CSV table of C-alpha atoms in Angstrom, one decimal:
chain,number,residue,atom,x,y,z
A,1,UNK,CA,79.6,87.0,123.2
A,2,UNK,CA,82.5,89.5,122.6
A,3,UNK,CA,84.9,90.1,125.4
A,4,UNK,CA,86.7,93.4,126.1
A,5,UNK,CA,89.9,91.8,124.6
A,6,UNK,CA,88.0,91.2,121.3
A,7,UNK,CA,87.2,94.9,121.1
A,8,UNK,CA,90.8,96.2,121.7
A,9,UNK,CA,92.5,96.6,118.3
A,10,UNK,CA,95.9,94.9,117.7
A,11,UNK,CA,98.1,98.0,117.7
A,12,UNK,CA,101.0,96.2,115.9
A,13,UNK,CA,98.6,95.2,113.1
A,14,UNK,CA,97.2,98.7,112.9
A,15,UNK,CA,100.7,100.2,112.7
A,16,UNK,CA,101.8,97.7,110.1
A,17,UNK,CA,98.8,98.1,107.7
A,18,UNK,CA,96.7,101.1,108.4
A,19,UNK,CA,98.8,103.7,106.5
A,20,UNK,CA,98.2,101.5,103.4
A,21,UNK,CA,94.4,101.2,103.8
A,22,UNK,CA,93.1,103.3,100.9
A,23,UNK,CA,90.0,105.1,100.0
A,24,UNK,CA,88.1,103.6,97.1
A,25,UNK,CA,88.6,104.5,93.5
A,26,UNK,CA,86.0,105.3,90.9
A,27,UNK,CA,86.5,101.8,89.5
A,28,UNK,CA,85.3,100.4,92.8
A,29,UNK,CA,81.8,101.6,92.1
A,30,UNK,CA,80.7,102.6,95.6
A,31,UNK,CA,83.7,101.0,97.3
A,32,UNK,CA,84.8,103.1,100.3
A,33,UNK,CA,88.1,101.2,100.8
A,34,UNK,CA,90.2,98.7,98.9
A,35,UNK,CA,93.3,96.7,99.5
A,36,UNK,CA,96.1,96.2,97.0
A,37,UNK,CA,98.0,93.1,97.9
A,38,UNK,CA,101.7,93.5,96.9
A,39,UNK,CA,102.7,90.3,95.1
A,40,UNK,CA,106.5,90.6,94.9
A,41,UNK,CA,107.8,89.2,91.6
A,42,UNK,CA,104.3,87.8,90.9
A,43,UNK,CA,105.0,84.9,93.2
A,44,UNK,CA,102.4,83.6,95.7
A,45,UNK,CA,102.4,80.6,98.0
A,46,UNK,CA,99.3,78.4,98.0
A,47,UNK,CA,98.4,79.7,101.5
A,48,UNK,CA,98.7,83.4,100.3
A,49,UNK,CA,96.5,82.7,97.3
A,50,UNK,CA,93.9,81.0,99.5
A,51,UNK,CA,93.8,84.1,101.9
A,52,UNK,CA,93.4,86.5,99.0
A,53,UNK,CA,90.6,84.3,97.5
A,54,UNK,CA,88.9,84.2,100.9
A,55,UNK,CA,89.2,88.0,101.4
A,56,UNK,CA,87.8,88.6,97.9
A,57,UNK,CA,84.9,86.1,98.5
A,58,UNK,CA,84.0,87.1,102.0
A,59,UNK,CA,84.7,90.9,102.0
A,60,UNK,CA,85.0,91.9,98.3
A,61,UNK,CA,81.8,90.6,96.7
A,62,UNK,CA,83.7,87.7,95.2
A,63,UNK,CA,85.7,90.0,92.9
A,64,UNK,CA,89.4,90.8,92.6
A,65,UNK,CA,91.5,92.7,90.1
A,66,UNK,CA,95.0,91.7,88.9
A,67,UNK,CA,97.1,94.8,88.1
A,68,UNK,CA,99.7,95.3,85.5
A,69,UNK,CA,102.4,95.3,88.3
A,70,UNK,CA,101.2,91.9,89.4
A,71,UNK,CA,99.3,93.1,92.5
A,72,UNK,CA,95.9,92.0,93.4
A,73,UNK,CA,93.2,94.5,94.5
A,74,UNK,CA,90.0,93.8,96.4
A,75,UNK,CA,87.4,96.5,96.6
A,76,UNK,CA,84.4,97.0,99.0
A,77,UNK,CA,86.4,96.5,102.2
A,78,UNK,CA,84.6,97.8,105.2
A,79,UNK,CA,86.4,99.5,108.1
A,80,UNK,CA,85.1,97.0,110.6
A,81,UNK,CA,86.6,94.1,108.6
A,82,UNK,CA,90.1,95.6,108.1
A,83,UNK,CA,91.7,94.2,111.3
A,84,UNK,CA,90.4,90.6,110.6
A,85,UNK,CA,91.9,90.9,107.1
A,86,UNK,CA,95.2,92.4,108.3
A,87,UNK,CA,95.5,89.4,110.8
A,88,UNK,CA,95.0,86.9,108.0
A,89,UNK,CA,97.5,88.7,105.8
A,90,UNK,CA,100.1,88.8,108.5
A,91,UNK,CA,99.8,85.0,109.1
A,92,UNK,CA,100.8,84.2,105.6
A,93,UNK,CA,103.3,87.0,105.0
A,94,UNK,CA,101.3,89.2,102.7
A,95,UNK,CA,101.8,93.0,102.5
A,96,UNK,CA,100.1,95.8,100.8
A,97,UNK,CA,101.0,98.5,98.3
A,98,UNK,CA,100.1,102.0,99.6
A,99,UNK,CA,97.2,102.8,97.3
A,100,UNK,CA,98.1,106.2,95.8
A,101,UNK,CA,94.5,107.1,94.9
A,102,UNK,CA,93.9,108.0,98.6
A,103,UNK,CA,96.6,110.6,98.7
A,104,UNK,CA,96.6,114.1,97.3
A,105,UNK,CA,100.0,114.0,95.5
A,106,UNK,CA,102.4,111.2,94.6
A,107,UNK,CA,104.9,111.9,97.5
A,108,UNK,CA,102.5,110.0,99.9
A,109,UNK,CA,102.7,106.7,98.1
A,110,UNK,CA,105.3,104.0,98.7
A,111,UNK,CA,107.5,102.2,96.2
A,112,UNK,CA,105.2,100.3,93.9
A,113,UNK,CA,105.6,96.6,93.4
A,114,UNK,CA,108.7,95.6,91.5
A,115,UNK,CA,108.1,93.2,88.7
A,116,UNK,CA,110.2,90.5,87.1
A,117,UNK,CA,109.5,87.7,84.7
A,118,UNK,CA,106.9,85.4,86.4
A,119,UNK,CA,108.7,82.4,85.0
A,120,UNK,CA,112.2,83.4,86.2
A,121,UNK,CA,113.9,80.3,87.5
A,122,UNK,CA,112.0,78.1,85.1
A,123,UNK,CA,113.1,79.4,81.7
A,124,UNK,CA,115.6,77.4,79.8
A,125,UNK,CA,118.8,79.3,79.0
A,126,UNK,CA,118.0,82.0,81.5
A,127,UNK,CA,121.2,84.1,82.2
A,128,UNK,CA,120.2,85.3,85.7
A,129,UNK,CA,117.4,84.6,88.2
A,130,UNK,CA,116.1,88.1,89.0
A,131,UNK,CA,113.6,87.1,91.6
A,132,UNK,CA,116.0,87.1,94.6
A,133,UNK,CA,117.1,90.6,93.6
A,134,UNK,CA,113.6,91.9,93.3
A,135,UNK,CA,112.6,90.2,96.6
A,136,UNK,CA,115.6,91.8,98.5
A,137,UNK,CA,114.9,95.3,97.1
A,138,UNK,CA,111.2,95.0,97.9
A,139,UNK,CA,112.1,94.0,101.5
A,140,UNK,CA,114.5,96.9,101.8
A,141,UNK,CA,111.9,99.5,100.8
A,142,UNK,CA,109.2,97.8,102.9
A,143,UNK,CA,111.4,98.0,106.0
A,144,UNK,CA,112.4,101.6,105.4
A,145,UNK,CA,110.0,103.6,103.3
A,146,UNK,CA,112.4,106.5,103.4
A,147,UNK,CA,115.1,104.6,101.4
């Protein structure tokens, strides 16, 4: 049985994620909403990968899309499931890219995912490991979208 506390939304989670919860795109074929997980530098932890797989399986009809910027999109997200998903994302440190399709003109989107070579740190003869730079820049824009 649900209690009153179960029905009160977590305001911090709503503030953190709701502006980035997008309307569906034509590719979603009937999808009202979708999430675009921002995968900084194309690097995921095992825990993050498991959460994304669980979200896709449980809420996204078992499907996900990997974008050219290294993000992962899950379609068919229902309003009533959003807070549960946001809580799981927050537990493992996942964030979202503001999905531009839901907004009338580009100014409403946020900085898209920054990419780097997915094998940076592993490549022999590499001159510079770019991942820490990309991670720091992503965090800067995530903390202050007006930057």
